PDB file of C-alpha atoms in Angstrom:
ATOM      1  CA  VAL A  18     153.528  89.082  51.100  1.00 47.00           C
ATOM      2  CA  HIS A  19     152.773  92.670  50.168  1.00 50.00           C
ATOM      3  CA  PRO A  20     153.707  95.505  52.539  1.00 51.00           C
ATOM      4  CA  VAL A  21     150.888  97.342  54.289  1.00 51.00           C
ATOM      5  CA  GLN A  22     149.731 100.357  52.285  1.00 54.00           C
ATOM      6  CA  PHE A  23     148.805 103.458  54.293  1.00 55.00           C
ATOM      7  CA  ARG A  24     146.631 106.305  53.126  1.00 57.00           C
ATOM      8  CA  PRO A  25     148.720 109.449  53.704  1.00 57.00           C
ATOM      9  CA  VAL A  26     147.691 111.556  56.681  1.00 58.00           C
ATOM     10  CA  ALA A  27     145.514 114.526  55.738  1.00 57.00           C
ATOM     11  CA  GLY A  28     147.794 117.537  55.507  1.00 53.00           C
ATOM     12  CA  ALA A  29     150.873 115.396  54.901  1.00 50.00           C
ATOM     13  CA  ARG A  30     151.617 117.351  51.727  1.00 51.00           C
ATOM     14  CA  ALA A  31     152.216 120.454  53.798  1.00 66.00           C
ATOM     15  CA  PHE A  32     154.027 118.537  56.556  1.00 75.00           C
ATOM     16  CA  SER A  33     155.903 115.430  55.452  1.00 91.00           C
ATOM     17  CA  THR A  34     156.988 114.769  59.047  1.00 95.00           C
ATOM     18  CA  GLN A  35     155.358 115.331  62.395  1.00 97.00           C
ATOM     19  CA  ALA A  36     157.195 115.715  65.693  1.00 97.00           C
ATOM     20  CA  PHE A  37     155.972 113.724  68.685  1.00 98.00           C
ATOM     21  CA  LYS A  38     157.124 114.611  72.199  1.00 98.00           C
ATOM     22  CA  ILE A  39     156.521 111.561  74.361  1.00 98.00           C
ATOM     23  CA  TYR A  40     156.793 111.128  78.123  1.00 98.00           C
ATOM     24  CA  ARG A  41     159.518 108.651  78.996  1.00 98.00           C
ATOM     25  CA  TYR A  42     160.143 107.063  82.372  1.00 97.00           C
ATOM     26  CA  ASP A  43     161.611 103.677  83.225  1.00 95.00           C
ATOM     27  CA  PRO A  44     161.660 102.835  86.964  1.00 92.00           C
ATOM     28  CA  GLU A  45     164.286 100.156  86.398  1.00 91.00           C
ATOM     29  CA  VAL A  46     166.692 102.716  84.948  1.00 90.00           C
ATOM     30  CA  GLY A  47     165.775 105.516  87.333  1.00 85.00           C
ATOM     31  CA  GLY A  48     166.304 109.210  86.729  1.00 89.00           C
ATOM     32  CA  LYS A  49     163.745 111.936  86.205  1.00 94.00           C
ATOM     33  CA  PRO A  50     160.928 111.613  83.664  1.00 96.00           C
ATOM     34  CA  ARG A  51     161.584 113.421  80.400  1.00 96.00           C
ATOM     35  CA  LEU A  52     159.949 114.268  77.076  1.00 97.00           C
ATOM     36  CA  GLN A  53     161.654 112.621  74.120  1.00 98.00           C
ATOM     37  CA  GLN A  54     161.065 113.836  70.578  1.00 98.00           C
ATOM     38  CA  TYR A  55     160.536 111.597  67.556  1.00 98.00           C
ATOM     39  CA  ASP A  56     159.994 112.786  63.981  1.00 97.00           C
ATOM     40  CA  VAL A  57     157.511 110.560  62.159  1.00 97.00           C
ATOM     41  CA  ASP A  58     157.254 110.281  58.367  1.00 96.00           C
ATOM     42  CA  LEU A  59     153.567 110.937  57.691  1.00 96.00           C
ATOM     43  CA  THR A  60     153.698 109.514  54.159  1.00 94.00           C
ATOM     44  CA  THR A  61     154.269 106.015  55.554  1.00 95.00           C
ATOM     45  CA  CYS A  62     152.138 106.299  58.691  1.00 96.00           C
ATOM     46  CA  GLY A  63     148.485 105.633  59.362  1.00 96.00           C
ATOM     47  CA  PRO A  64     146.201 108.567  60.246  1.00 96.00           C
ATOM     48  CA  MET A  65     145.714 108.017  63.990  1.00 97.00           C
ATOM     49  CA  ILE A  66     147.868 108.936  66.992  1.00 98.00           C
ATOM     50  CA  LEU A  67     148.122 105.231  67.784  1.00 98.00           C
ATOM     51  CA  ASP A  68     149.511 104.579  64.290  1.00 97.00           C
ATOM     52  CA  GLY A  69     152.255 107.097  65.036  1.00 98.00           C
ATOM     53  CA  LEU A  70     153.091 105.435  68.354  1.00 98.00           C
ATOM     54  CA  VAL A  71     153.205 101.986  66.771  1.00 98.00           C
ATOM     55  CA  LYS A  72     155.491 103.293  64.018  1.00 98.00           C
ATOM     56  CA  ILE A  73     157.819 104.837  66.596  1.00 98.00           C
ATOM     57  CA  LYS A  74     157.968 101.602  68.586  1.00 98.00           C
ATOM     58  CA  ASP A  75     158.391  99.374  65.531  1.00 97.00           C
ATOM     59  CA  GLU A  76     160.875 101.457  63.559  1.00 97.00           C
ATOM     60  CA  MET A  77     162.538 103.984  65.850  1.00 97.00           C
ATOM     61  CA  ASP A  78     162.589 102.971  69.516  1.00 97.00           C
ATOM     62  CA  SER A  79     161.483  99.529  70.654  1.00 96.00           C
ATOM     63  CA  THR A  80     161.844 100.514  74.320  1.00 96.00           C
ATOM     64  CA  LEU A  81     158.777 102.774  74.176  1.00 98.00           C
ATOM     65  CA  ALA A  82     155.973 101.271  76.266  1.00 98.00           C
ATOM     66  CA  PHE A  83     152.232 101.880  75.903  1.00 98.00           C
ATOM     67  CA  ARG A  84     149.013  99.875  76.023  1.00 97.00           C
ATOM     68  CA  ARG A  85     146.903  99.112  72.960  1.00 97.00           C
ATOM     69  CA  SER A  86     144.622  96.356  71.822  1.00 96.00           C
ATOM     70  CA  CYS A  87     141.443  96.763  69.762  1.00 94.00           C
ATOM     71  CA  ARG A  88     142.402  99.841  67.691  1.00 93.00           C
ATOM     72  CA  GLU A  89     138.705 100.703  67.403  1.00 94.00           C
ATOM     73  CA  GLY A  90     137.748 102.605  70.563  1.00 95.00           C
ATOM     74  CA  ILE A  91     136.263  99.541  72.257  1.00 96.00           C
ATOM     75  CA  CYS A  92     138.809  98.278  74.787  1.00 96.00           C
ATOM     76  CA  GLY A  93     139.984 101.588  76.289  1.00 97.00           C
ATOM     77  CA  SER A  94     143.591 100.368  76.562  1.00 97.00           C
ATOM     78  CA  CYS A  95     145.251 103.263  74.740  1.00 98.00           C
ATOM     79  CA  ALA A  96     143.886 106.029  76.984  1.00 98.00           C
ATOM     80  CA  MET A  97     146.484 108.757  77.439  1.00 98.00           C
ATOM     81  CA  ASN A  98     146.870 112.518  77.652  1.00 98.00           C
ATOM     82  CA  ILE A  99     147.324 113.981  74.168  1.00 98.00           C
ATOM     83  CA  ASN A 100     148.087 117.682  73.818  1.00 97.00           C
ATOM     84  CA  GLY A 101     146.711 118.299  77.295  1.00 96.00           C
ATOM     85  CA  LYS A 102     143.432 116.387  76.985  1.00 97.00           C
ATOM     86  CA  ASN A 103     142.655 112.796  77.889  1.00 98.00           C
ATOM     87  CA  GLY A 104     141.546 110.582  75.026  1.00 98.00           C
ATOM     88  CA  LEU A 105     142.049 107.349  73.135  1.00 98.00           C
ATOM     89  CA  ALA A 106     145.061 107.303  70.815  1.00 98.00           C
ATOM     90  CA  CYS A 107     143.201 105.038  68.402  1.00 97.00           C
ATOM     91  CA  LEU A 108     140.350 107.543  67.919  1.00 97.00           C
ATOM     92  CA  LEU A 109     142.357 110.766  67.646  1.00 97.00           C
ATOM     93  CA  TYR A 110     143.798 111.821  64.308  1.00 97.00           C
ATOM     94  CA  ILE A 111     147.294 113.083  63.726  1.00 97.00           C
ATOM     95  CA  GLU A 112     146.760 116.750  62.908  1.00 96.00           C
ATOM     96  CA  PRO A 113     149.945 117.840  61.088  1.00 95.00           C
ATOM     97  CA  SER A 114     151.454 120.946  62.597  1.00 94.00           C
ATOM     98  CA  ALA A 115     154.768 122.682  63.059  1.00 95.00           C
ATOM     99  CA  LYS A 116     154.204 122.164  66.784  1.00 96.00           C
ATOM    100  CA  ALA A 117     155.022 118.776  68.295  1.00 97.00           C
ATOM    101  CA  ILE A 118     152.202 116.510  69.471  1.00 98.00           C
ATOM    102  CA  GLU A 119     152.783 116.026  73.194  1.00 98.00           C
ATOM    103  CA  ILE A 120     151.747 112.677  74.670  1.00 98.00           C
ATOM    104  CA  GLN A 121     151.815 111.849  78.381  1.00 98.00           C
ATOM    105  CA  PRO A 122     150.270 109.118  80.560  1.00 98.00           C
ATOM    106  CA  LEU A 123     146.895 109.720  82.187  1.00 98.00           C
ATOM    107  CA  PRO A 124     147.320 112.546  84.745  1.00 97.00           C
ATOM    108  CA  HIS A 125     147.830 111.996  88.454  1.00 96.00           C
ATOM    109  CA  THR A 126     148.444 108.253  88.200  1.00 95.00           C
ATOM    110  CA  TYR A 127     151.451 106.246  89.226  1.00 95.00           C
ATOM    111  CA  VAL A 128     153.426 105.405  86.088  1.00 96.00           C
ATOM    112  CA  VAL A 129     154.452 101.803  85.486  1.00 96.00           C
ATOM    113  CA  LYS A 130     156.588 102.794  82.484  1.00 97.00           C
ATOM    114  CA  ASP A 131     156.400 105.537  79.845  1.00 97.00           C
ATOM    115  CA  LEU A 132     152.724 105.863  78.816  1.00 98.00           C
ATOM    116  CA  ILE A 133     151.451 102.987  80.987  1.00 98.00           C
ATOM    117  CA  PRO A 134     149.558 104.167  84.101  1.00 97.00           C
ATOM    118  CA  ASP A 135     148.874 102.023  87.154  1.00 96.00           C
ATOM    119  CA  LEU A 136     145.070 101.718  87.258  1.00 96.00           C
ATOM    120  CA  THR A 137     144.914  99.408  90.291  1.00 94.00           C
ATOM    121  CA  ASN A 138     143.065 101.978  92.415  1.00 94.00           C
ATOM    122  CA  PHE A 139     140.521 102.589  89.659  1.00 95.00           C
ATOM    123  CA  TYR A 140     139.791  98.882  89.248  1.00 94.00           C
ATOM    124  CA  ASN A 141     139.495  98.413  93.019  1.00 92.00           C
ATOM    125  CA  HIS A 142     136.892 101.187  93.164  1.00 94.00           C
ATOM    126  CA  TYR A 143     135.027  99.583  90.286  1.00 95.00           C
ATOM    127  CA  LYS A 144     135.068  96.234  92.048  1.00 92.00           C
ATOM    128  CA  ALA A 145     133.762  97.897  95.209  1.00 91.00           C
ATOM    129  CA  ILE A 146     130.414  98.855  93.640  1.00 93.00           C
ATOM    130  CA  GLU A 147     129.717  95.182  92.822  1.00 92.00           C
ATOM    131  CA  PRO A 148     129.052  95.792  89.114  1.00 95.00           C
ATOM    132  CA  TRP A 149     126.842  92.820  88.437  1.00 95.00           C
ATOM    133  CA  LEU A 150     123.153  91.980  88.673  1.00 95.00           C
ATOM    134  CA  LYS A 151     122.155  91.130  92.249  1.00 94.00           C
ATOM    135  CA  ARG A 152     118.865  89.381  93.004  1.00 94.00           C
ATOM    136  CA  LYS A 153     117.011  88.399  96.156  1.00 93.00           C
ATOM    137  CA  GLU A 154     114.564  86.250  94.224  1.00 93.00           C
ATOM    138  CA  PRO A 155     116.083  83.514  92.048  1.00 89.00           C
ATOM    139  CA  LYS A 156     114.722  82.643  88.626  1.00 90.00           C
ATOM    140  CA  ALA A 157     111.584  80.552  88.551  1.00 90.00           C
ATOM    141  CA  LYS A 158     111.866  77.049  87.172  1.00 91.00           C
ATOM    142  CA  GLY A 159     112.134  77.242  83.395  1.00 91.00           C
ATOM    143  CA  GLN A 160     112.828  80.992  83.395  1.00 91.00           C
ATOM    144  CA  LYS A 161     115.752  81.736  81.079  1.00 92.00           C
ATOM    145  CA  GLU A 162     116.297  85.433  81.715  1.00 93.00           C
ATOM    146  CA  PHE A 163     115.107  88.434  83.709  1.00 93.00           C
ATOM    147  CA  LEU A 164     112.938  90.561  81.435  1.00 93.00           C
ATOM    148  CA  GLN A 165     112.418  94.300  81.470  1.00 95.00           C
ATOM    149  CA  SER A 166     110.331  96.748  79.470  1.00 97.00           C
ATOM    150  CA  LYS A 167     111.727  98.774  76.586  1.00 97.00           C
ATOM    151  CA  ASP A 168     111.408 101.928  78.693  1.00 97.00           C
ATOM    152  CA  ASP A 169     113.382 100.374  81.558  1.00 97.00           C
ATOM    153  CA  ARG A 170     116.009  99.156  79.113  1.00 97.00           C
ATOM    154  CA  ALA A 171     116.305 102.669  77.658  1.00 97.00           C
ATOM    155  CA  LYS A 172     117.274 104.001  81.104  1.00 97.00           C
ATOM    156  CA  LEU A 173     120.620 102.199  80.761  1.00 97.00           C
ATOM    157  CA  ASP A 174     121.552 103.970  77.523  1.00 97.00           C
ATOM    158  CA  GLY A 175     124.494 106.285  77.968  1.00 97.00           C
ATOM    159  CA  MET A 176     125.905 104.202  80.818  1.00 97.00           C
ATOM    160  CA  TYR A 177     126.384 100.620  79.646  1.00 97.00           C
ATOM    161  CA  GLU A 178     128.573 101.862  76.771  1.00 97.00           C
ATOM    162  CA  CYS A 179     131.356 102.889  79.188  1.00 97.00           C
ATOM    163  CA  ILE A 180     134.617 101.101  78.294  1.00 98.00           C
ATOM    164  CA  LEU A 181     136.406 101.855  81.602  1.00 97.00           C
ATOM    165  CA  CYS A 182     139.269 103.687  79.908  1.00 98.00           C
ATOM    166  CA  ALA A 183     139.716 105.992  82.965  1.00 98.00           C
ATOM    167  CA  CYS A 184     139.893 109.162  80.848  1.00 98.00           C
ATOM    168  CA  CYS A 185     137.178 110.804  82.949  1.00 98.00           C
ATOM    169  CA  MET A 186     138.576 109.554  86.253  1.00 98.00           C
ATOM    170  CA  THR A 187     142.003 111.057  85.650  1.00 98.00           C
ATOM    171  CA  SER A 188     140.597 114.373  84.404  1.00 97.00           C
ATOM    172  CA  CYS A 189     138.706 114.939  87.661  1.00 97.00           C
ATOM    173  CA  PRO A 190     140.408 117.163  90.295  1.00 97.00           C
ATOM    174  CA  SER A 191     138.381 115.559  93.082  1.00 97.00           C
ATOM    175  CA  TYR A 192     139.806 112.183  92.082  1.00 97.00           C
ATOM    176  CA  TRP A 193     143.300 113.672  91.949  1.00 96.00           C
ATOM    177  CA  TRP A 194     142.939 114.962  95.510  1.00 96.00           C
ATOM    178  CA  ASN A 195     141.132 112.010  97.109  1.00 95.00           C
ATOM    179  CA  PRO A 196     141.790 108.930  94.949  1.00 94.00           C
ATOM    180  CA  GLU A 197     141.646 106.549  97.895  1.00 93.00           C
ATOM    181  CA  TYR A 198     138.139 107.664  98.957  1.00 94.00           C
ATOM    182  CA  TYR A 199     136.296 109.355  96.102  1.00 96.00           C
ATOM    183  CA  LEU A 200     134.968 106.748  93.667  1.00 96.00           C
ATOM    184  CA  GLY A 201     135.302 108.968  90.613  1.00 97.00           C
ATOM    185  CA  PRO A 202     132.991 109.668  87.653  1.00 98.00           C
ATOM    186  CA  ALA A 203     133.277 106.364  85.747  1.00 98.00           C
ATOM    187  CA  VAL A 204     132.674 104.245  88.842  1.00 98.00           C
ATOM    188  CA  LEU A 205     129.800 106.422  90.049  1.00 98.00           C
ATOM    189  CA  MET A 206     128.173 106.266  86.635  1.00 98.00           C
ATOM    190  CA  GLN A 207     128.408 102.472  86.753  1.00 98.00           C
ATOM    191  CA  ALA A 208     127.018 102.513  90.305  1.00 97.00           C
ATOM    192  CA  TYR A 209     123.989 104.396  89.008  1.00 98.00           C
ATOM    193  CA  ARG A 210     123.761 102.025  86.046  1.00 98.00           C
ATOM    194  CA  TRP A 211     122.882  99.224  88.497  1.00 98.00           C
ATOM    195  CA  VAL A 212     120.636 101.441  90.615  1.00 97.00           C
ATOM    196  CA  ALA A 213     118.686 102.303  87.459  1.00 98.00           C
ATOM    197  CA  ASP A 214     118.430  98.672  86.314  1.00 97.00           C
ATOM    198  CA  SER A 215     114.883  97.410  86.951  1.00 97.00           C
ATOM    199  CA  ARG A 216     116.136  93.818  87.178  1.00 96.00           C
ATOM    200  CA  ASP A 217     118.426  94.506  90.147  1.00 96.00           C
ATOM    201  CA  GLN A 218     116.949  93.993  93.621  1.00 96.00           C
ATOM    202  CA  PHE A 219     119.675  95.576  95.762  1.00 95.00           C
ATOM    203  CA  THR A 220     118.846  99.206  95.010  1.00 96.00           C
ATOM    204  CA  GLU A 221     118.526 100.254  98.663  1.00 95.00           C
ATOM    205  CA  GLU A 222     121.789  98.549  99.614  1.00 94.00           C
ATOM    206  CA  ARG A 223     123.641 100.173  96.726  1.00 95.00           C
ATOM    207  CA  LEU A 224     122.300 103.631  97.582  1.00 96.00           C
ATOM    208  CA  ALA A 225     123.025 103.200 101.300  1.00 94.00           C
ATOM    209  CA  TRP A 226     126.622 102.239 100.549  1.00 93.00           C
ATOM    210  CA  VAL A 227     127.362 105.042  98.088  1.00 95.00           C
ATOM    211  CA  ASN A 228     125.661 107.755 100.186  1.00 95.00           C
ATOM    212  CA  ASP A 229     128.909 108.983 101.693  1.00 93.00           C
ATOM    213  CA  THR A 230     130.643 112.344 101.950  1.00 94.00           C
ATOM    214  CA  MET A 231     133.811 111.069 100.284  1.00 95.00           C
ATOM    215  CA  LYS A 232     132.565 108.324  97.962  1.00 95.00           C
ATOM    216  CA  LEU A 233     129.899 110.408  96.214  1.00 96.00           C
ATOM    217  CA  TYR A 234     129.762 114.012  97.325  1.00 96.00           C
ATOM    218  CA  ARG A 235     133.316 115.001  96.367  1.00 96.00           C
ATOM    219  CA  CYS A 236     131.832 115.578  92.893  1.00 96.00           C
ATOM    220  CA  HIS A 237     131.353 119.315  92.348  1.00 95.00           C
ATOM    221  CA  GLY A 238     130.040 119.120  88.801  1.00 94.00           C
ATOM    222  CA  ILE A 239     132.872 120.857  86.939  1.00 95.00           C
ATOM    223  CA  MET A 240     132.159 118.631  83.902  1.00 96.00           C
ATOM    224  CA  ASN A 241     135.753 117.645  83.078  1.00 97.00           C
ATOM    225  CA  CYS A 242     134.582 114.034  82.909  1.00 97.00           C
ATOM    226  CA  THR A 243     131.865 114.689  80.355  1.00 97.00           C
ATOM    227  CA  ASN A 244     134.115 116.977  78.336  1.00 97.00           C
ATOM    228  CA  CYS A 245     136.799 114.341  77.750  1.00 96.00           C
ATOM    229  CA  CYS A 246     134.790 111.094  77.449  1.00 97.00           C
ATOM    230  CA  PRO A 247     135.883 109.465  74.159  1.00 97.00           C
ATOM    231  CA  LYS A 248     132.521 107.668  73.878  1.00 97.00           C
ATOM    232  CA  GLY A 249     130.483 110.857  74.256  1.00 97.00           C
ATOM    233  CA  LEU A 250     128.901 109.772  77.548  1.00 98.00           C
ATOM    234  CA  ASP A 251     127.852 112.062  80.403  1.00 98.00           C
ATOM    235  CA  PRO A 252     129.122 110.806  83.775  1.00 98.00           C
ATOM    236  CA  ALA A 253     128.276 114.137  85.411  1.00 98.00           C
ATOM    237  CA  GLU A 254     124.589 113.687  84.599  1.00 97.00           C
ATOM    238  CA  ALA A 255     124.594 110.137  85.983  1.00 98.00           C
ATOM    239  CA  ILE A 256     126.139 111.415  89.225  1.00 98.00           C
ATOM    240  CA  VAL A 257     123.388 114.036  89.525  1.00 98.00           C
ATOM    241  CA  HIS A 258     120.772 111.292  89.136  1.00 98.00           C
ATOM    242  CA  LEU A 259     122.578 109.156  91.730  1.00 97.00           C
ATOM    243  CA  LYS A 260     122.584 112.027  94.234  1.00 97.00           C
ATOM    244  CA  ASN A 261     118.872 112.576  93.589  1.00 97.00           C
ATOM    245  CA  GLU A 262     118.139 108.892  94.180  1.00 97.00           C
ATOM    246  CA  CYS A 263     120.017 109.018  97.487  1.00 96.00           C
ATOM    247  CA  GLU A 264     118.077 112.104  98.563  1.00 96.00           C
ATOM    248  CA  GLU A 265     114.677 110.718  97.607  1.00 95.00           C
ATOM    249  CA  SER A 266     115.269 107.231  99.037  1.00 94.00           C
ATOM    250  CA  TYR A 267     117.185 108.064 102.219  1.00 94.00           C
ATOM    251  CA  ALA A 268     116.214 106.074 105.290  1.00 91.00           C
ATOM    252  CA  GLU A 269     117.485 106.233 108.874  1.00 92.00           C
ATOM    253  CA  ASN A 270     118.361 102.533 108.854  1.00 89.00           C
ATOM    254  CA  TRP A 271     120.941 102.794 106.043  1.00 90.00           C
ATOM    255  CA  LYS A 272     123.887 102.341 108.409  1.00 88.00           C
ATOM    256  CA  SER A 273     122.527  99.014 109.593  1.00 88.00           C
ATOM    257  CA  VAL A 274     121.874  98.037 105.951  1.00 86.00           C
ATOM    258  CA  ILE A 275     125.541  98.677 105.156  1.00 84.00           C
ATOM    259  CA  ALA A 276     126.643  96.704 108.224  1.00 82.00           C
ATOM    260  CA  GLY A 277     124.496  93.762 107.173  1.00 80.00           C
ATOM    261  CA  GLU A 278     125.980  93.702 103.671  1.00 78.00           C
ATOM    262  CA  GLY A 279     129.477  94.010 105.093  1.00 75.00           C
ATOM    263  CA  ARG A 280     129.107  90.806 107.105  1.00 74.00           C
ATOM    264  CA  LYS A 281     128.135  88.934 103.948  1.00 73.00           C
ATOM    265  CA  ASN A 282     131.279  90.059 102.181  1.00 69.00           C
ATOM    266  CA  ALA A 283     133.792  89.563 104.994  1.00 65.00           C
ATOM    267  CA  GLY A 284     135.770  87.017 102.974  1.00 65.00           C
ATOM    268  CA  ARG A 285     136.231  89.306  99.989  1.00 63.00           C
ATOM    269  CA  GLU A 286     139.130  91.645  99.333  1.00 60.00           C
ATOM    270  CA  SER A 287     136.835  94.531  98.434  1.00 58.00           C
ATOM    271  CA  GLY A 288     133.205  95.304  97.828  1.00 54.00           C
ATOM    272  CA  MET A 289     130.363  96.664  99.917  1.00 50.00           C
ATOM    273  CA  MET A 290     132.100  95.558 103.081  1.00 44.00           C
ATOM    274  CA  TYR A 291     133.512  99.046 103.506  1.00 45.00           C
ATOM    275  CA  ALA A 292     131.417 101.651 105.278  1.00 38.00           C
TER     276      ALA A 292
END
C-alpha cells in the first residue's frame, strides 16, 4: 500500500507551516472555551481547510471534534466560521500566511463540542415548512409523475441547490436575536421553493402560515446570507419574492386556513400546526 501523495499547498515554499487557531470546548470536561494553536506542515497536507483539520485530528490531536462527510461541497456537514466568515471547510483553500487561520463553530449556536454546533432549532424550523410536495388531487390512474413546463421548472433554479449547511442562518443577526421565532434565510428560501413549484397545490396554506411578523418579517435585507452562501445562492432575493407573494395573495380568511391545517397536523411534533 502506497502512502497518499499530496500536492503541496500553493505558497508552501514561502510558508512551510501554517498556524491554525481552533475553538476548543468540551462540555464533559468543563471550563471556558479557548483557542488552541496547531502548526501544520503544508508540504504533507492537502490544499483545503478541511485537509488541515483532518491532519490535525489524525496526527496531532485526536480529541478535536468536527463534522465532515462528502469533501465536495455537497453535504454541508463541515460548515464553520473561518477567519470571521461562515463557509465550508472542504471548499476553502489554505492560504499560507504568517497570521494564524482562526476556525470557530457557526456563530450564535449552542456548541456540542469544539467545532460541532447544535442545529436542532434549524432542523425544526425546516421541518415546520413541510418541505415536500403537497397535493389535493392525487395522480390519475397510470400517471407516473407530476409534469411541469420548462419555464416552471426554471423557477426553482437557485433554490433547490441549497444543501442546508446553515451558513446563511448563522450569519443573520435576526436569527441570532430571535432563533425560536424567525425562520431564517435558508428555511424561508425553501418555503418559497415550494410556493414557486407549479406542482404543489397548497400555495395558499403555505403563504398563510408564513405570513407572520416573526416568522418572515424579521428579515431586514442586510444580505449577510447571500454574501456567505458557499453555493452562490441568493436567499435574500427568495425572501423578497416570498414577501411579494404574501402581499399579492393576502386574504382575510388566512387565519381560518391556518387553523384548519393545524387540526390536520395535531399528532405531529412540528409543522404547520403552529400559528
